[in-house]
């Protein structure tokens, strides 16, 4: 794979006790250094105009001023320093790089994966939260839609938290499909099954709040029974994975049970779906706070594109999870 990475993302200093630290990127880079075929690109800082295409201009100015004044605590979870302004622009720019690479034909072993930080999927139109300042996937999706011939973008968010920001930005848009698998009851407490899209965007927003303990079998069932048929109907030109790895069985802040091998199988399935739909495919890093689990999982994604055949799960889907999947299918007429 080609990985987007920029040193400026390390300068966003959240403090020693914060779960979202620069060590996340360092751990990923160490793991990838042991693997074949890894290449890095820096991308460019996201322009203000690209950020303001999905965020309120006054809010963007507020973030810039907050950082220029030295930063501090934006909310209980979200902190900044002076360097956060450039890091946030770098992270959004790397997501844009990944999307542009994919749309320009990078696939197979050249498939792009942006590993910027801060993450983005909690950043709403006019508010930072959940470690996020700018919605990286949102900025990149909108930039893609401004290209000739790109009419529809699909986002699959497998981070363990609901991407309330991505939903907030695109909920009333019929040209962006969003699906989130997340742990029920976990921060930020949003993402209900019956939230299916605004009046002019019905069936473009799928939420799957699975119970704690869901793992490889449940995530695979969600892809096979929900994501694949929904995307066949939506027919996107671009498919973005909001790739958080905090649903891993060894992540410290969730109760989900996805294994490293499970992330490999998910990667195989989204690649198959994108190929079947002839959609460009790009990955953008979100969460993941167990350093070894995060690094191993990103490494697994790379290995699948480098030829590894992951083992498919063959267990039973928990009854509680099956009911949620069935409810979501019913809500979307699938």
Coordinates of C-alpha atoms in Angstrom, one line a residue:
X1 CA 0.0 0.0 0.0
X2 CA 0.9 3.7 -0.2
X3 CA 0.6 5.4 3.2
X4 CA 0.0 9.1 3.7
X5 CA 2.0 10.4 6.6
X6 CA 3.3 13.8 7.6
X7 CA 5.7 14.6 10.5
X8 CA 3.5 17.6 11.5
X9 CA 0.9 15.2 12.8
X10 CA 3.3 14.2 15.6
X11 CA 3.3 17.8 16.9
X12 CA -0.3 17.7 18.0
X13 CA 0.5 17.1 21.7
X14 CA -2.4 15.8 23.8
X15 CA -0.4 15.0 26.9
X16 CA 1.1 11.9 28.4
X17 CA -2.2 10.5 29.8
X18 CA -4.4 11.1 26.7
X19 CA -5.2 8.0 24.7
X20 CA -4.8 9.7 21.4
X21 CA -1.1 10.4 21.2
X22 CA 1.6 10.6 18.6
X23 CA 2.8 7.2 19.8
X24 CA -0.1 5.8 17.7
X25 CA 1.6 6.8 14.5
X26 CA 5.0 5.8 15.7
X27 CA 3.7 2.3 16.5
X28 CA 2.1 2.0 13.1
X29 CA 5.3 3.1 11.4
X30 CA 7.5 0.7 13.4
X31 CA 5.1 -2.2 12.5
X32 CA 5.1 -1.2 8.8
X33 CA 8.9 -1.0 8.7
X34 CA 9.0 -4.8 9.0
X35 CA 6.7 -5.3 6.0
X36 CA 7.3 -5.5 2.3
X37 CA 6.2 -2.9 -0.2
X38 CA 5.4 0.1 2.1
X39 CA 5.7 3.6 0.6
X40 CA 5.0 7.0 2.2
X41 CA 3.7 10.2 0.7
X42 CA 3.4 13.6 2.5
X43 CA 0.4 15.0 0.8
X44 CA -0.4 18.7 1.3
X45 CA -2.0 20.8 4.0
X46 CA -5.7 21.1 3.5
X47 CA -6.7 24.5 2.2
X48 CA -9.0 26.6 4.3
X49 CA -11.5 26.6 1.5
X50 CA -11.5 22.7 1.5
X51 CA -12.1 22.7 5.2
X52 CA -14.8 25.3 5.0
X53 CA -16.6 23.3 2.4
X54 CA -17.8 21.0 5.2
X55 CA -17.3 23.2 8.3
X56 CA -18.7 26.5 9.4
X57 CA -16.2 29.3 8.5
X58 CA -16.6 30.9 12.0
X59 CA -15.8 27.6 13.6
X60 CA -12.7 27.1 11.5
X61 CA -11.5 30.6 12.5
X62 CA -12.2 29.8 16.1
X63 CA -10.0 26.7 15.9
X64 CA -7.2 28.6 14.3
X65 CA -7.4 31.3 17.0
X66 CA -7.6 28.8 19.8
X67 CA -4.4 27.1 18.6
X68 CA -2.7 30.5 17.9
X69 CA -3.3 31.4 21.5
X70 CA -1.5 28.3 22.7
X71 CA -4.5 25.8 22.7
X72 CA -5.7 24.2 25.8
X73 CA -8.8 22.1 26.7
X74 CA -11.5 22.5 24.1
X75 CA -13.7 20.0 26.0
X76 CA -13.1 17.1 28.4
X77 CA -11.7 14.9 25.7
X78 CA -10.4 17.3 23.1
X79 CA -7.2 19.3 23.6
X80 CA -4.9 21.4 21.4
X81 CA -1.5 23.1 21.3
X82 CA -0.3 25.7 18.9
X83 CA 0.9 23.1 16.5
X84 CA -2.6 21.4 16.4
X85 CA -3.7 23.9 13.7
X86 CA -1.1 22.6 11.2
X87 CA -1.5 19.0 12.3
X88 CA -5.3 19.2 11.8
X89 CA -4.7 20.6 8.3
X90 CA -2.1 18.0 7.6
X91 CA -4.5 15.2 8.7
X92 CA -7.3 16.5 6.5
X93 CA -4.8 17.0 3.7
X94 CA -3.6 13.4 3.9
X95 CA -7.2 12.2 3.7
X96 CA -7.6 14.3 0.5
X97 CA -4.3 12.8 -0.8
X98 CA -5.7 9.3 -0.3
X99 CA -8.9 10.0 -2.1
X100 CA -7.2 11.8 -5.0
X101 CA -4.7 8.9 -5.3
X102 CA -7.6 6.4 -5.4
X103 CA -9.5 8.4 -8.0
X104 CA -6.4 8.7 -10.1
X105 CA -6.3 4.9 -10.3
X106 CA -4.2 3.8 -7.4
X107 CA -5.4 0.3 -6.4
X108 CA -4.1 -3.2 -5.6
X109 CA -0.7 -2.9 -3.9
X110 CA -0.9 0.9 -4.5
X111 CA -4.1 1.4 -2.6
X112 CA -3.8 4.6 -0.4
X113 CA -4.1 4.6 3.3
X114 CA -3.9 8.0 5.2
X115 CA -2.4 7.7 8.7
X116 CA -2.8 11.2 9.9
X117 CA -3.9 12.6 13.3
X118 CA -5.9 14.1 14.9
X119 CA -8.7 11.8 13.8
X120 CA -11.8 13.3 12.3
X121 CA -15.1 11.4 12.4
X122 CA -16.5 13.1 15.6
X123 CA -15.9 16.6 14.2
X124 CA -19.3 18.1 13.4
X125 CA -20.1 21.0 11.0
X126 CA -19.5 23.6 13.7
X127 CA -18.0 21.7 16.7
X128 CA -14.9 19.8 17.8
X129 CA -15.2 16.8 20.0
X130 CA -14.0 13.3 20.7
X131 CA -10.3 14.1 19.9
X132 CA -11.3 15.5 16.5
X133 CA -11.2 19.1 15.1
X134 CA -11.8 18.7 11.3
X135 CA -13.7 15.9 9.7
X136 CA -10.9 14.4 7.5
X137 CA -13.2 12.0 5.6
X138 CA -15.8 14.8 5.2
X139 CA -13.2 17.2 3.7
X140 CA -11.9 14.5 1.4
X141 CA -15.4 13.3 0.3
X142 CA -16.5 16.8 -0.6
X143 CA -13.2 17.4 -2.5
X144 CA -13.9 14.2 -4.5
X145 CA -17.4 15.3 -5.3
X146 CA -16.0 18.4 -6.9
X147 CA -14.2 16.3 -9.6
X148 CA -15.9 15.8 -12.9
X149 CA -17.5 12.4 -13.1
X150 CA -17.7 11.8 -9.3
X151 CA -21.3 11.8 -8.3
X152 CA -21.6 9.6 -5.3
X153 CA -19.3 8.8 -2.3
X154 CA -19.7 6.0 0.2
X155 CA -18.1 5.9 3.7
X156 CA -17.9 2.8 5.8
X157 CA -16.9 3.6 9.4
X158 CA -15.7 0.5 11.3
X159 CA -14.4 2.6 14.2
X160 CA -15.9 1.4 17.5
X161 CA -17.5 4.8 18.1
X162 CA -20.3 6.3 16.0
X163 CA -19.0 8.9 13.6
X164 CA -21.5 11.5 14.7
X165 CA -19.6 14.2 12.8
X166 CA -19.7 12.5 9.5
X167 CA -23.4 11.8 9.9
X168 CA -24.0 15.4 10.9
X169 CA -22.3 16.8 7.9
X170 CA -23.9 14.5 5.3
X171 CA -27.2 13.4 6.8
X172 CA -29.3 15.5 4.4
X173 CA -27.1 14.7 1.4
X174 CA -28.2 12.2 -1.2
X175 CA -24.7 12.1 -2.8
X176 CA -22.9 10.7 0.3
X177 CA -23.7 7.3 1.8
X178 CA -22.6 6.6 5.4
X179 CA -22.6 3.4 7.4
X180 CA -21.3 3.1 10.9
X181 CA -20.8 -0.1 13.0
X182 CA -20.3 1.0 16.6
X183 CA -20.6 -0.3 20.1
X184 CA -24.0 0.5 21.6
X185 CA -23.9 2.9 24.5
X186 CA -20.3 4.0 23.9
X187 CA -19.2 7.6 23.4
X188 CA -20.8 9.8 21.9
X189 CA -24.0 7.9 22.5
X190 CA -25.4 8.6 19.1
X191 CA -26.2 6.5 16.0
X192 CA -29.6 4.9 16.2
X193 CA -30.9 2.3 13.7
X194 CA -33.9 4.5 12.7
X195 CA -31.6 7.4 11.6
X196 CA -31.7 6.6 7.9
X197 CA -31.1 10.0 6.3
X198 CA -32.8 13.3 5.9
X199 CA -36.0 13.9 3.9
X200 CA -34.2 14.1 0.6
X201 CA -31.6 11.5 1.5
X202 CA -33.5 8.5 2.6
X203 CA -31.6 5.2 3.0
X204 CA -28.2 6.9 2.7
X205 CA -27.4 6.6 6.4
X206 CA -27.0 3.2 8.1
X207 CA -26.3 2.9 11.8
X208 CA -25.6 -0.4 13.4
X209 CA -25.2 -0.1 17.2
X210 CA -24.0 -3.6 18.1
X211 CA -23.8 -4.9 21.7
X212 CA -20.5 -5.2 23.4
X213 CA -18.9 -8.6 22.8
X214 CA -19.6 -8.5 19.0
X215 CA -16.6 -9.6 17.0
X216 CA -15.5 -11.1 13.7
X217 CA -18.7 -13.0 13.0
X218 CA -20.9 -10.1 13.7
X219 CA -18.9 -7.6 11.7
X220 CA -18.7 -10.0 8.8
X221 CA -22.5 -10.5 8.9
X222 CA -23.0 -6.7 8.9
X223 CA -20.8 -6.3 5.8
X224 CA -22.5 -9.2 4.0
X225 CA -26.1 -8.5 4.9
X226 CA -26.1 -4.7 5.1
X227 CA -23.2 -2.9 3.6
X228 CA -22.9 -4.9 0.4
X229 CA -26.6 -4.8 -0.7
X230 CA -26.8 -1.1 0.4
X231 CA -23.8 -0.2 -1.7
X232 CA -25.1 -2.2 -4.7
X233 CA -28.2 0.1 -4.6
X234 CA -26.2 3.3 -4.0
X235 CA -23.5 2.5 -6.6
X236 CA -20.7 4.9 -5.4
X237 CA -17.9 6.2 -7.5
X238 CA -15.6 6.3 -4.4
X239 CA -15.6 4.1 -1.4
X240 CA -13.8 5.4 1.8
X241 CA -13.1 3.3 4.9
X242 CA -13.1 5.3 8.1
X243 CA -10.6 2.9 9.5
X244 CA -10.6 3.0 13.3
X245 CA -9.2 -0.1 15.1
X246 CA -10.6 0.4 18.5
X247 CA -13.1 -2.5 18.1
X248 CA -10.1 -4.8 18.5
X249 CA -10.3 -7.4 21.2
X250 CA -7.2 -5.9 22.9
X251 CA -8.2 -2.2 22.7
X252 CA -8.4 -0.7 26.1
X253 CA -11.5 1.5 25.6
X254 CA -14.1 -0.9 24.1
X255 CA -15.7 -4.2 24.7
X256 CA -15.8 -5.4 21.1
X257 CA -14.0 -8.6 20.1
X258 CA -12.7 -8.0 16.5
X259 CA -9.4 -9.8 16.0
X260 CA -6.4 -8.8 13.9
X261 CA -7.4 -11.6 11.5
X262 CA -10.9 -10.2 11.5
X263 CA -9.7 -6.9 10.3
X264 CA -7.9 -8.7 7.5
X265 CA -11.2 -10.4 6.5
X266 CA -13.0 -7.0 6.6
X267 CA -10.3 -5.6 4.4
X268 CA -10.7 -8.4 1.9
X269 CA -14.5 -7.9 1.8
X270 CA -14.4 -4.1 1.3
X271 CA -11.8 -4.7 -1.5
X272 CA -14.1 -7.2 -3.1
X273 CA -17.1 -4.9 -2.9
X274 CA -15.2 -1.9 -4.3
X275 CA -14.0 -4.1 -7.2
X276 CA -17.5 -5.4 -7.9
X277 CA -18.8 -1.8 -8.0
X278 CA -15.8 -0.5 -9.9
X279 CA -15.4 2.2 -7.1
X280 CA -12.1 3.7 -6.1
X281 CA -11.0 2.7 -2.6
X282 CA -9.2 4.6 0.1
X283 CA -8.5 4.2 3.8
X284 CA -8.4 7.0 6.4
X285 CA -7.2 6.3 9.9
X286 CA -9.6 7.1 12.8
X287 CA -9.2 5.6 16.3
X288 CA -7.4 2.6 17.9
X289 CA -5.7 3.1 21.3
X290 CA -4.0 -0.2 22.1
X291 CA -0.7 0.4 20.4
X292 CA 0.2 -3.2 19.5
X293 CA -3.3 -4.0 18.4
X294 CA -3.5 -0.8 16.3
X295 CA -0.1 -1.4 14.7
X296 CA -0.8 -5.1 14.0
X297 CA -4.2 -4.3 12.5
X298 CA -2.9 -1.6 10.1
X299 CA -0.2 -4.1 9.2
X300 CA -2.8 -6.7 8.5
X301 CA -4.7 -4.3 6.1
X302 CA -1.4 -3.8 4.2
X303 CA -0.7 -7.5 4.1
X304 CA -4.1 -8.3 2.5
X305 CA -3.3 -5.8 -0.3
X306 CA 0.2 -7.5 -0.5
X307 CA -1.4 -10.9 -1.2
X308 CA -2.2 -12.4 2.2
X309 CA -5.4 -14.4 2.3
X310 CA -7.1 -13.8 5.7
X311 CA -9.0 -16.6 7.4
X312 CA -12.8 -16.0 7.3
X313 CA -14.7 -16.3 10.6
X314 CA -16.9 -19.4 10.8
X315 CA -18.7 -19.0 14.1
X316 CA -22.3 -18.0 14.9
X317 CA -23.6 -14.5 15.1
X318 CA -24.8 -13.5 18.6
X319 CA -28.6 -13.4 18.8
X320 CA -28.6 -9.8 20.2
X321 CA -26.4 -8.7 17.3
X322 CA -28.5 -10.6 14.7
X323 CA -31.6 -8.7 15.9
X324 CA -29.9 -5.3 15.4
X325 CA -28.7 -6.3 11.9
X326 CA -32.3 -7.5 11.1
X327 CA -33.7 -4.2 12.4
X328 CA -31.3 -2.2 10.2
X329 CA -32.2 -4.3 7.2
X330 CA -35.8 -3.7 7.7
X331 CA -35.3 0.1 8.2
X332 CA -33.5 0.2 4.8
X333 CA -35.7 -2.3 2.9
X334 CA -32.8 -4.7 2.3

